[in-house]
Amino acid sequence: MIIVTGGAGFIGSNYVHYLLASTNIERIVVLDKLTYAGSLDNIRSPLTNGQIEFIQGDISVEEDVESAIRHCDAVVNFAAESHNDRALLDPSPFIETNVKGAGILAYAAAQNGVKRMVHVSTDEVYGEIREGSFHESLALRPRSTYPAAKAGGEMMILAAVESFGLEACITRGVNNIGPYQHPEKALPLFVTNALLDMPLPIYGTGQQVRDRMHVLDHCSAIQIALERGEPGGLYNVGVDNECTNEYMVDHILQRLNKPKSLKRYIEDRTGHDFRYSVDSTRMRELGWEPQYDLNAALNSSIDWYVKNEWWWREARSEEFENYYKEVYQDRLSQAGQDHTPA
Ligand SMILES: NC(=O)c1ccc[n+]([C@@H]2O[C@H](COP(=O)([O-])OP(=O)(O)OC[C@H]3O[C@@H](n4cnc5c(N)ncnc54)[C@H](O)[C@@H]3O)[C@@H](O)[C@H]2O)c1
C-alpha cells in the first residue's frame, strides 16, 4: 500500500494517474487536506472506479497522519503550500505544512515501519543562479518563504533518516507544467486568460528563466527515486528545457492564435528569483530519462487546457477571483489595464 499525500493537487494527482497507468501497485491511498489547490476533480475517475481510496486529512495533524499511515509500505509526499505569491500574502500555512507537516509525516513513517519514502522538494531551495547549475552538494540559500519552508521540510526528513533509520530520499524538481495545474500558476493562468481574451500579467520584464518539465517526466523520476533512491539521498530533477517567461507567453499566444497585445508587463514580485538550473546527473544515473522537450511539454500542456475547459472554469472559482484581484488588479491598473475581460 502506498500513501500519496497531496495527491489531489497538481503533481500529486498526475502521480496517481501515472501509478495506475505504469505500475502494479495494489492499493493507493490519497491523503489530502483539500486546500484551495486540491480538488477531487483531479482524481475523479480513479475515485469513481474504486481504484484509489481518499482520506481528507492534514499532514501537520498527528492523528490524521497516524491513522492513515498504519499498514502502509511507502509514502510519497507532495502535500505543501506551493505558491510563492501566496507566501507573500500569508506565510503561516507554508511554515505549518511545509516544515511541521513534513516533520510529523516523517516521524510517523519511521514509527510505523514505512519501508520507502520520497519527499518531493524543489530546485528553489538553492536560491537563484545566474549561470551554471546547482549540484546536490551545494548549500541551500532560499530567498523567499516558500523555498525557505521547503528547505526546512527537507531538514525534517533528513533528521528522521539519521535518527530513526527512515528510508527516505528527497527530489528537487524544476518548474512543472501539465494537466490539473491550478490556474493561479503561470502556464494555466496565461492559457486561460488568453482563452478568455483577458490580459496576460507578466512580472517585470519577463526575462526570468525557468527549466520547464512536463509533469509526467517528474512523476517517472519520483517513481525511480522511490524504487532506487538511497536513504538520505538528494536528487535534482531537471530537463534542460530552459526558457524565459516571455518565451512561454509568446508560445502560448501563438498556439492559441491570440494577439501579442494581450501581454502586460506588471510590477515584479519581491524576492522573485531570476533563474534556476540544476545538474541532474545523479537522477539520470538511477536510470531516469525525460521524454518531453520544451515545445512538446508546452504544447501538450496548452492543449490540455483547451480541451478541458470544464476543469479550469471550475478551478477559476470565487476564491480564485479574490486572489487574482488582490495580486494583479493594482498592478494591471498601473500597467494600463484592469482585470476585467478585454
Ligand atoms: N509545481 C511545481 O512546479 C513544483 C516543482 C518542484 C517541486 N514541487 C513540489 O511538489 C509538490 C506538489 O506541488 P504542486 O504544484 O502539485 O502543489 P499544489 O499546490 O498543486 O498541490 C498541493 C496539494 O497538497 C495539499 N495540501 C496542502 N496542505 C496540506 C496539508 N497540510 N495536508 C495535506 N494536504 C495538503 C493541497 O490540498 C493540494 O492538493 C510540492 O511539495 C511542491 O513543493 C512543485
CSV table of C-alpha atoms and ligand atoms in Angstrom, one decimal:
chain,number,residue,atom,x,y,z
A,1,MET,CA,0.0,0.0,0.0
A,2,ILE,CA,1.3,3.5,-0.9
A,3,ILE,CA,0.1,6.8,0.5
A,4,VAL,CA,0.3,9.8,-1.8
A,5,THR,CA,0.0,12.9,0.4
A,6,GLY,CA,-1.2,15.9,-1.5
A,7,GLY,CA,-2.5,13.6,-4.2
A,8,ALA,CA,-5.4,15.8,-5.1
A,9,GLY,CA,-3.1,18.7,-6.1
A,10,PHE,CA,-1.3,19.2,-9.5
A,11,ILE,CA,1.7,16.9,-9.4
A,12,GLY,CA,0.3,14.5,-6.8
A,13,SER,CA,-2.8,13.8,-8.9
A,14,ASN,CA,-0.7,13.3,-12.0
A,15,TYR,CA,1.4,10.9,-10.0
A,16,VAL,CA,-1.7,8.9,-9.0
A,17,HIS,CA,-2.7,8.6,-12.7
A,18,TYR,CA,0.9,7.7,-13.5
A,19,LEU,CA,1.0,4.9,-10.8
A,20,LEU,CA,-2.3,3.4,-12.2
A,21,ALA,CA,-1.1,3.5,-15.8
A,22,SER,CA,2.5,2.3,-15.2
A,23,THR,CA,2.8,0.1,-12.1
A,24,ASN,CA,1.1,-2.8,-10.4
A,25,ILE,CA,0.8,-1.2,-7.0
A,26,GLU,CA,-2.3,-2.7,-5.5
A,27,ARG,CA,-3.5,-0.2,-3.0
A,28,ILE,CA,-3.2,3.6,-3.4
A,29,VAL,CA,-4.4,5.9,-0.7
A,30,VAL,CA,-4.5,9.7,-1.2
A,31,LEU,CA,-4.3,11.8,1.9
A,32,ASP,CA,-5.1,15.4,1.2
A,33,LYS,CA,-6.4,18.4,3.1
A,34,LEU,CA,-8.1,19.8,0.1
A,35,THR,CA,-6.9,23.4,0.3
A,36,TYR,CA,-7.7,25.8,-2.5
A,37,ALA,CA,-5.1,23.9,-4.6
A,38,GLY,CA,-6.5,20.4,-4.1
A,39,SER,CA,-9.6,19.1,-5.9
A,40,LEU,CA,-11.2,15.7,-6.2
A,41,ASP,CA,-11.9,16.6,-9.8
A,42,ASN,CA,-8.2,15.9,-10.4
A,43,ILE,CA,-8.6,12.2,-9.4
A,44,ARG,CA,-12.3,11.9,-10.2
A,45,SER,CA,-12.2,8.8,-12.5
A,46,PRO,CA,-10.0,6.5,-10.3
A,47,LEU,CA,-12.1,7.5,-7.3
A,48,THR,CA,-15.3,6.7,-9.0
A,49,ASN,CA,-13.9,3.4,-10.3
A,50,GLY,CA,-12.8,2.4,-6.8
A,51,GLN,CA,-9.1,2.2,-8.0
A,52,ILE,CA,-7.9,4.5,-5.1
A,53,GLU,CA,-9.0,5.5,-1.6
A,54,PHE,CA,-9.3,9.1,-0.4
A,55,ILE,CA,-8.8,10.4,3.1
A,56,GLN,CA,-9.3,14.1,3.8
A,57,GLY,CA,-6.5,14.9,6.3
A,58,ASP,CA,-3.7,17.3,7.3
A,59,ILE,CA,-0.1,16.2,7.3
A,60,SER,CA,0.6,18.6,10.2
A,61,VAL,CA,-2.0,16.9,12.4
A,62,GLU,CA,-0.6,13.8,14.1
A,63,GLU,CA,-3.9,12.0,14.4
A,64,ASP,CA,-4.7,12.4,10.7
A,65,VAL,CA,-1.3,11.0,9.7
A,66,GLU,CA,-1.2,8.2,12.3
A,67,SER,CA,-4.5,6.7,11.3
A,68,ALA,CA,-3.7,6.9,7.6
A,69,ILE,CA,-0.2,5.6,7.7
A,70,ARG,CA,-0.7,2.4,9.6
A,71,HIS,CA,-0.1,-0.7,7.4
A,72,CYS,CA,1.5,1.4,4.7
A,73,ASP,CA,4.7,0.3,2.9
A,74,ALA,CA,5.5,3.5,1.0
A,75,VAL,CA,4.9,7.3,1.3
A,76,VAL,CA,5.3,9.9,-1.4
A,77,ASN,CA,4.9,13.4,0.0
A,78,PHE,CA,3.6,16.1,-2.3
A,79,ALA,CA,1.5,17.9,0.3
A,80,ALA,CA,2.6,21.5,0.5
A,81,GLU,CA,1.7,25.1,0.2
A,82,SER,CA,3.4,25.7,-3.2
A,83,HIS,CA,2.6,29.2,-4.4
A,84,ASN,CA,5.3,31.9,-3.9
A,85,ASP,CA,2.8,34.7,-4.5
A,86,ARG,CA,0.6,33.4,-1.7
A,87,ALA,CA,3.5,33.2,0.7
A,88,LEU,CA,3.9,36.9,0.4
A,89,LEU,CA,0.3,37.4,1.5
A,90,ASP,CA,0.5,34.9,4.4
A,91,PRO,CA,3.5,32.8,5.4
A,92,SER,CA,1.8,30.8,8.2
A,93,PRO,CA,0.4,27.9,6.2
A,94,PHE,CA,3.8,27.5,4.5
A,95,ILE,CA,5.5,27.0,7.8
A,96,GLU,CA,2.7,24.8,9.1
A,97,THR,CA,2.5,22.4,6.2
A,98,ASN,CA,6.0,22.5,4.6
A,99,VAL,CA,8.0,22.3,7.8
A,100,LYS,CA,5.9,21.0,10.6
A,101,GLY,CA,3.8,18.7,8.3
A,102,ALA,CA,6.9,17.2,6.7
A,103,GLY,CA,8.4,16.6,10.2
A,104,ILE,CA,5.2,14.9,11.5
A,105,LEU,CA,4.9,12.8,8.4
A,106,ALA,CA,8.5,11.6,8.5
A,107,TYR,CA,8.3,10.8,12.2
A,108,ALA,CA,5.0,8.8,11.8
A,109,ALA,CA,6.5,7.0,8.7
A,110,ALA,CA,9.5,6.0,10.8
A,111,GLN,CA,7.4,4.9,13.8
A,112,ASN,CA,5.0,2.8,11.7
A,113,GLY,CA,7.8,0.9,9.8
A,114,VAL,CA,7.2,2.5,6.4
A,115,LYS,CA,9.7,0.9,4.1
A,116,ARG,CA,10.3,3.6,1.4
A,117,MET,CA,9.5,7.4,1.3
A,118,VAL,CA,10.1,10.1,-1.2
A,119,HIS,CA,9.8,13.7,-0.1
A,120,VAL,CA,9.1,15.9,-3.1
A,121,SER,CA,11.1,19.2,-2.8
A,122,THR,CA,12.0,21.9,-5.3
A,123,ASP,CA,15.0,23.4,-7.1
A,124,GLU,CA,14.0,26.7,-5.5
A,125,VAL,CA,15.7,25.6,-2.2
A,126,TYR,CA,19.1,26.5,-3.7
A,127,GLY,CA,18.1,30.1,-4.4
A,128,GLU,CA,18.8,31.7,-7.8
A,129,ILE,CA,21.7,31.1,-10.1
A,130,ARG,CA,22.7,33.4,-13.0
A,131,GLU,CA,25.0,31.0,-14.8
A,132,GLY,CA,25.7,27.2,-14.5
A,133,SER,CA,23.7,24.7,-12.5
A,134,PHE,CA,23.3,23.7,-8.9
A,135,HIS,CA,24.7,20.3,-7.7
A,136,GLU,CA,23.2,18.5,-4.7
A,137,SER,CA,26.4,19.1,-2.7
A,138,LEU,CA,25.8,22.9,-2.7
A,139,ALA,CA,24.4,24.8,0.3
A,140,LEU,CA,20.8,25.8,0.3
A,141,ARG,CA,20.2,29.6,0.1
A,142,PRO,CA,16.4,30.0,-0.4
A,143,ARG,CA,15.4,33.7,-1.0
A,144,SER,CA,11.7,33.7,-0.1
A,145,THR,CA,9.2,32.0,2.2
A,146,TYR,CA,8.1,29.1,0.0
A,147,PRO,CA,11.5,27.7,-0.7
A,148,ALA,CA,12.7,28.5,2.8
A,149,ALA,CA,9.9,26.4,4.2
A,150,LYS,CA,10.6,23.6,1.7
A,151,ALA,CA,14.3,23.7,2.8
A,152,GLY,CA,13.1,23.4,6.5
A,153,GLY,CA,10.9,20.4,5.5
A,154,GLU,CA,13.9,18.7,3.9
A,155,MET,CA,15.8,19.0,7.1
A,156,MET,CA,13.0,17.3,9.0
A,157,ILE,CA,13.1,14.4,6.5
A,158,LEU,CA,16.9,14.1,6.8
A,159,ALA,CA,16.7,14.2,10.6
A,160,ALA,CA,14.3,11.2,10.5
A,161,VAL,CA,16.7,9.3,8.2
A,162,GLU,CA,19.5,9.8,10.7
A,163,SER,CA,17.6,9.5,13.9
A,164,PHE,CA,15.2,6.7,13.1
A,165,GLY,CA,16.6,5.0,10.0
A,166,LEU,CA,13.7,6.1,7.8
A,167,GLU,CA,14.4,5.0,4.2
A,168,ALA,CA,13.5,8.4,2.7
A,169,CYS,CA,15.1,10.3,-0.2
A,170,ILE,CA,14.4,13.8,-1.5
A,171,THR,CA,13.8,15.0,-5.0
A,172,ARG,CA,14.4,18.6,-6.1
A,173,GLY,CA,12.4,19.1,-9.2
A,174,VAL,CA,12.4,22.1,-11.5
A,175,ASN,CA,9.2,24.0,-12.7
A,176,ASN,CA,6.4,21.6,-13.7
A,177,ILE,CA,3.8,22.1,-16.4
A,178,GLY,CA,0.9,19.9,-17.5
A,179,PRO,CA,-2.7,18.9,-16.7
A,180,TYR,CA,-4.5,19.8,-13.5
A,181,GLN,CA,-2.2,22.7,-12.5
A,182,HIS,CA,-4.2,25.3,-10.5
A,183,PRO,CA,-5.0,28.3,-12.7
A,184,GLU,CA,-3.2,30.7,-10.3
A,185,LYS,CA,0.1,29.2,-11.6
A,186,ALA,CA,1.9,30.7,-14.5
A,187,LEU,CA,1.1,28.5,-17.5
A,188,PRO,CA,-2.5,27.8,-16.8
A,189,LEU,CA,-3.1,31.4,-15.8
A,190,PHE,CA,-1.7,32.6,-19.1
A,191,VAL,CA,-3.5,30.0,-21.2
A,192,THR,CA,-6.9,30.5,-19.5
A,193,ASN,CA,-6.6,34.3,-19.5
A,194,ALA,CA,-5.7,34.1,-23.3
A,195,LEU,CA,-8.7,31.9,-23.9
A,196,LEU,CA,-10.9,34.4,-22.1
A,197,ASP,CA,-9.3,37.3,-24.0
A,198,MET,CA,-8.0,38.8,-20.8
A,199,PRO,CA,-4.6,40.4,-20.4
A,200,LEU,CA,-1.6,38.2,-19.5
A,201,PRO,CA,0.2,39.7,-16.5
A,202,ILE,CA,4.0,39.3,-16.9
A,203,TYR,CA,6.2,40.0,-13.9
A,204,GLY,CA,8.9,42.6,-14.5
A,205,THR,CA,10.5,42.3,-18.0
A,206,GLY,CA,9.5,38.6,-18.4
A,207,GLN,CA,13.2,37.6,-18.7
A,208,GLN,CA,13.2,35.3,-15.7
A,209,VAL,CA,14.4,31.8,-16.8
A,210,ARG,CA,12.9,28.5,-15.8
A,211,ASP,CA,13.6,24.9,-16.8
A,212,ARG,CA,10.1,23.7,-17.7
A,213,MET,CA,9.5,20.0,-17.1
A,214,HIS,CA,6.4,18.1,-18.2
A,215,VAL,CA,4.8,16.8,-15.0
A,216,LEU,CA,4.9,13.2,-16.3
A,217,ASP,CA,8.7,13.4,-16.6
A,218,HIS,CA,8.7,14.5,-12.9
A,219,CYS,CA,6.4,11.6,-12.0
A,220,SER,CA,8.7,9.0,-13.6
A,221,ALA,CA,11.7,10.5,-11.7
A,222,ILE,CA,9.8,10.3,-8.4
A,223,GLN,CA,8.9,6.7,-9.1
A,224,ILE,CA,12.5,5.8,-9.8
A,225,ALA,CA,13.6,7.6,-6.7
A,226,LEU,CA,11.1,5.6,-4.7
A,227,GLU,CA,12.3,2.3,-6.1
A,228,ARG,CA,16.1,3.0,-6.2
A,229,GLY,CA,17.0,6.2,-4.3
A,230,GLU,CA,19.4,5.9,-1.5
A,231,PRO,CA,18.2,6.7,2.0
A,232,GLY,CA,19.1,10.3,2.7
A,233,GLY,CA,19.9,10.8,-1.0
A,234,LEU,CA,19.2,14.1,-2.7
A,235,TYR,CA,18.2,14.0,-6.4
A,236,ASN,CA,17.9,17.1,-8.6
A,237,VAL,CA,15.3,16.6,-11.3
A,238,GLY,CA,15.8,18.9,-14.3
A,239,VAL,CA,15.3,18.6,-18.1
A,240,ASP,CA,17.4,21.3,-19.8
A,241,ASN,CA,14.2,22.9,-21.2
A,242,GLU,CA,15.2,26.5,-20.2
A,243,CYS,CA,13.2,29.4,-21.5
A,244,THR,CA,12.2,32.8,-20.3
A,245,ASN,CA,8.7,33.6,-19.1
A,246,GLU,CA,8.2,35.9,-22.1
A,247,TYR,CA,9.1,33.0,-24.5
A,248,MET,CA,6.4,30.9,-22.8
A,249,VAL,CA,3.8,33.7,-23.1
A,250,ASP,CA,4.7,34.2,-26.8
A,251,HIS,CA,4.5,30.5,-27.4
A,252,ILE,CA,1.0,30.3,-25.8
A,253,LEU,CA,-0.4,33.3,-27.7
A,254,GLN,CA,0.9,31.9,-31.0
A,255,ARG,CA,-0.5,28.4,-30.3
A,256,LEU,CA,-3.9,29.8,-29.3
A,257,ASN,CA,-3.8,32.3,-32.2
A,258,LYS,CA,-4.2,35.3,-29.9
A,259,PRO,CA,-2.7,38.7,-30.3
A,260,LYS,CA,0.5,39.8,-28.6
A,261,SER,CA,-1.4,42.9,-27.5
A,262,LEU,CA,-2.8,40.8,-24.6
A,263,LYS,CA,0.7,41.0,-22.9
A,264,ARG,CA,1.0,43.3,-19.9
A,265,TYR,CA,4.3,43.9,-18.1
A,266,ILE,CA,3.5,44.5,-14.4
A,267,GLU,CA,5.4,45.4,-11.3
A,268,ASP,CA,7.6,42.3,-10.3
A,269,ARG,CA,7.0,40.4,-7.1
A,270,THR,CA,9.6,40.8,-4.3
A,271,GLY,CA,12.2,38.1,-4.0
A,272,HIS,CA,11.5,36.8,-7.5
A,273,ASP,CA,14.4,34.6,-8.4
A,274,PHE,CA,15.8,35.3,-11.8
A,275,ARG,CA,16.9,31.8,-12.8
A,276,TYR,CA,17.1,28.3,-11.5
A,277,SER,CA,19.1,25.4,-13.0
A,278,VAL,CA,20.1,22.0,-11.6
A,279,ASP,CA,22.5,19.3,-12.5
A,280,SER,CA,20.5,16.1,-12.7
A,281,THR,CA,23.4,13.7,-13.3
A,282,ARG,CA,22.6,11.7,-10.1
A,283,MET,CA,19.0,11.2,-11.1
A,284,ARG,CA,19.9,10.1,-14.6
A,285,GLU,CA,22.4,7.7,-13.1
A,286,LEU,CA,19.5,6.0,-11.4
A,287,GLY,CA,18.2,5.3,-15.0
A,288,TRP,CA,15.8,8.2,-15.5
A,289,GLU,CA,15.3,9.7,-18.9
A,290,PRO,CA,12.9,12.5,-19.5
A,291,GLN,CA,10.6,12.3,-22.6
A,292,TYR,CA,9.4,15.8,-23.3
A,293,ASP,CA,11.4,18.6,-24.9
A,294,LEU,CA,10.4,22.2,-24.3
A,295,ASN,CA,8.0,22.6,-27.2
A,296,ALA,CA,6.4,19.1,-26.6
A,297,ALA,CA,5.9,20.0,-22.9
A,298,LEU,CA,4.4,23.4,-23.7
A,299,ASN,CA,2.2,22.2,-26.5
A,300,SER,CA,0.7,19.2,-24.7
A,301,SER,CA,0.1,21.4,-21.6
A,302,ILE,CA,-1.6,24.2,-23.5
A,303,ASP,CA,-3.7,21.7,-25.5
A,304,TRP,CA,-5.0,20.1,-22.3
A,305,TYR,CA,-6.4,23.3,-21.0
A,306,VAL,CA,-8.0,24.0,-24.4
A,307,LYS,CA,-9.7,20.5,-24.2
A,308,ASN,CA,-10.6,20.7,-20.6
A,309,GLU,CA,-12.5,23.9,-20.2
A,310,TRP,CA,-14.9,22.3,-17.7
A,311,TRP,CA,-11.9,21.7,-15.4
A,312,TRP,CA,-10.4,25.2,-15.4
A,313,ARG,CA,-13.8,27.0,-15.3
A,314,GLU,CA,-14.5,25.1,-12.0
A,315,ALA,CA,-11.0,25.9,-10.7
A,316,ARG,CA,-11.3,29.6,-11.5
A,317,SER,CA,-13.7,29.9,-8.6
A,318,GLU,CA,-14.7,32.9,-6.5
A,319,GLU,CA,-11.7,32.3,-4.3
A,320,PHE,CA,-9.5,32.4,-7.5
A,321,GLU,CA,-11.2,35.8,-8.4
A,322,ASN,CA,-10.4,37.2,-5.0
A,323,TYR,CA,-6.8,36.1,-5.1
A,324,TYR,CA,-6.4,37.4,-8.7
A,325,LYS,CA,-7.7,40.8,-7.8
A,326,GLU,CA,-5.5,41.0,-4.7
A,327,VAL,CA,-2.3,40.2,-6.6
A,328,TYR,CA,-3.0,41.7,-10.0
A,329,GLN,CA,-5.7,44.4,-10.0
A,330,ASP,CA,-3.5,47.3,-8.9
A,331,ARG,CA,-0.5,46.1,-10.9
A,332,LEU,CA,-2.6,45.7,-14.1
A,333,SER,CA,-4.2,49.2,-13.5
A,334,GLN,CA,-0.7,50.7,-13.2
A,335,ALA,CA,0.2,48.9,-16.5
A,336,GLY,CA,-2.8,50.5,-18.1
A,337,GLN,CA,-5.3,47.6,-18.0
A,338,ASP,CA,-7.7,46.5,-15.3
A,339,HIS,CA,-8.5,42.8,-14.5
A,340,THR,CA,-11.8,42.6,-16.5
A,341,PRO,CA,-12.1,40.7,-19.8
A,342,ALA,CA,-10.9,42.7,-22.8
B,1,LIG,N1,4.7,22.9,-9.2
B,1,LIG,C1,6.0,22.8,-9.4
B,1,LIG,O1,6.5,23.3,-10.4
B,1,LIG,C2,6.9,22.1,-8.5
B,1,LIG,C3,8.2,21.9,-8.8
B,1,LIG,C4,9.0,21.1,-7.9
B,1,LIG,C5,8.5,20.7,-6.7
B,1,LIG,N2,7.2,20.9,-6.4
B,1,LIG,C6,6.7,20.3,-5.1
B,1,LIG,O2,5.8,19.3,-5.5
B,1,LIG,C7,4.8,19.2,-4.5
B,1,LIG,C8,3.4,19.3,-5.2
B,1,LIG,O3,3.4,20.6,-5.9
B,1,LIG,P1,2.1,21.0,-6.7
B,1,LIG,O4,2.5,22.0,-7.7
B,1,LIG,O5,1.4,19.8,-7.1
B,1,LIG,O6,1.3,21.7,-5.5
B,1,LIG,P2,-0.3,22.0,-5.4
B,1,LIG,O7,-0.4,23.3,-4.6
B,1,LIG,O8,-1.0,22.0,-6.7
B,1,LIG,O9,-0.9,20.8,-4.5
B,1,LIG,C9,-0.6,20.7,-3.2
B,1,LIG,C10,-1.6,19.7,-2.6
B,1,LIG,O10,-1.3,19.5,-1.2
B,1,LIG,C11,-2.5,19.6,-0.5
B,1,LIG,N3,-2.1,20.0,0.9
B,1,LIG,C12,-1.7,21.3,1.2
B,1,LIG,N4,-1.5,21.4,2.5
B,1,LIG,C13,-1.8,20.1,3.0
B,1,LIG,C14,-1.7,19.6,4.3
B,1,LIG,N5,-1.3,20.3,5.4
B,1,LIG,N6,-2.0,18.3,4.5
B,1,LIG,C15,-2.4,17.5,3.4
B,1,LIG,N7,-2.5,18.0,2.2
B,1,LIG,C16,-2.2,19.3,2.0
B,1,LIG,C17,-3.4,20.5,-1.3
B,1,LIG,O11,-4.7,20.3,-0.9
B,1,LIG,C18,-3.0,20.1,-2.7
B,1,LIG,O12,-3.9,19.0,-3.1
B,1,LIG,C19,5.1,20.4,-3.5
B,1,LIG,O13,5.7,19.8,-2.4
B,1,LIG,C20,6.0,21.3,-4.2
B,1,LIG,O14,6.8,22.0,-3.4
B,1,LIG,C21,6.4,21.6,-7.2
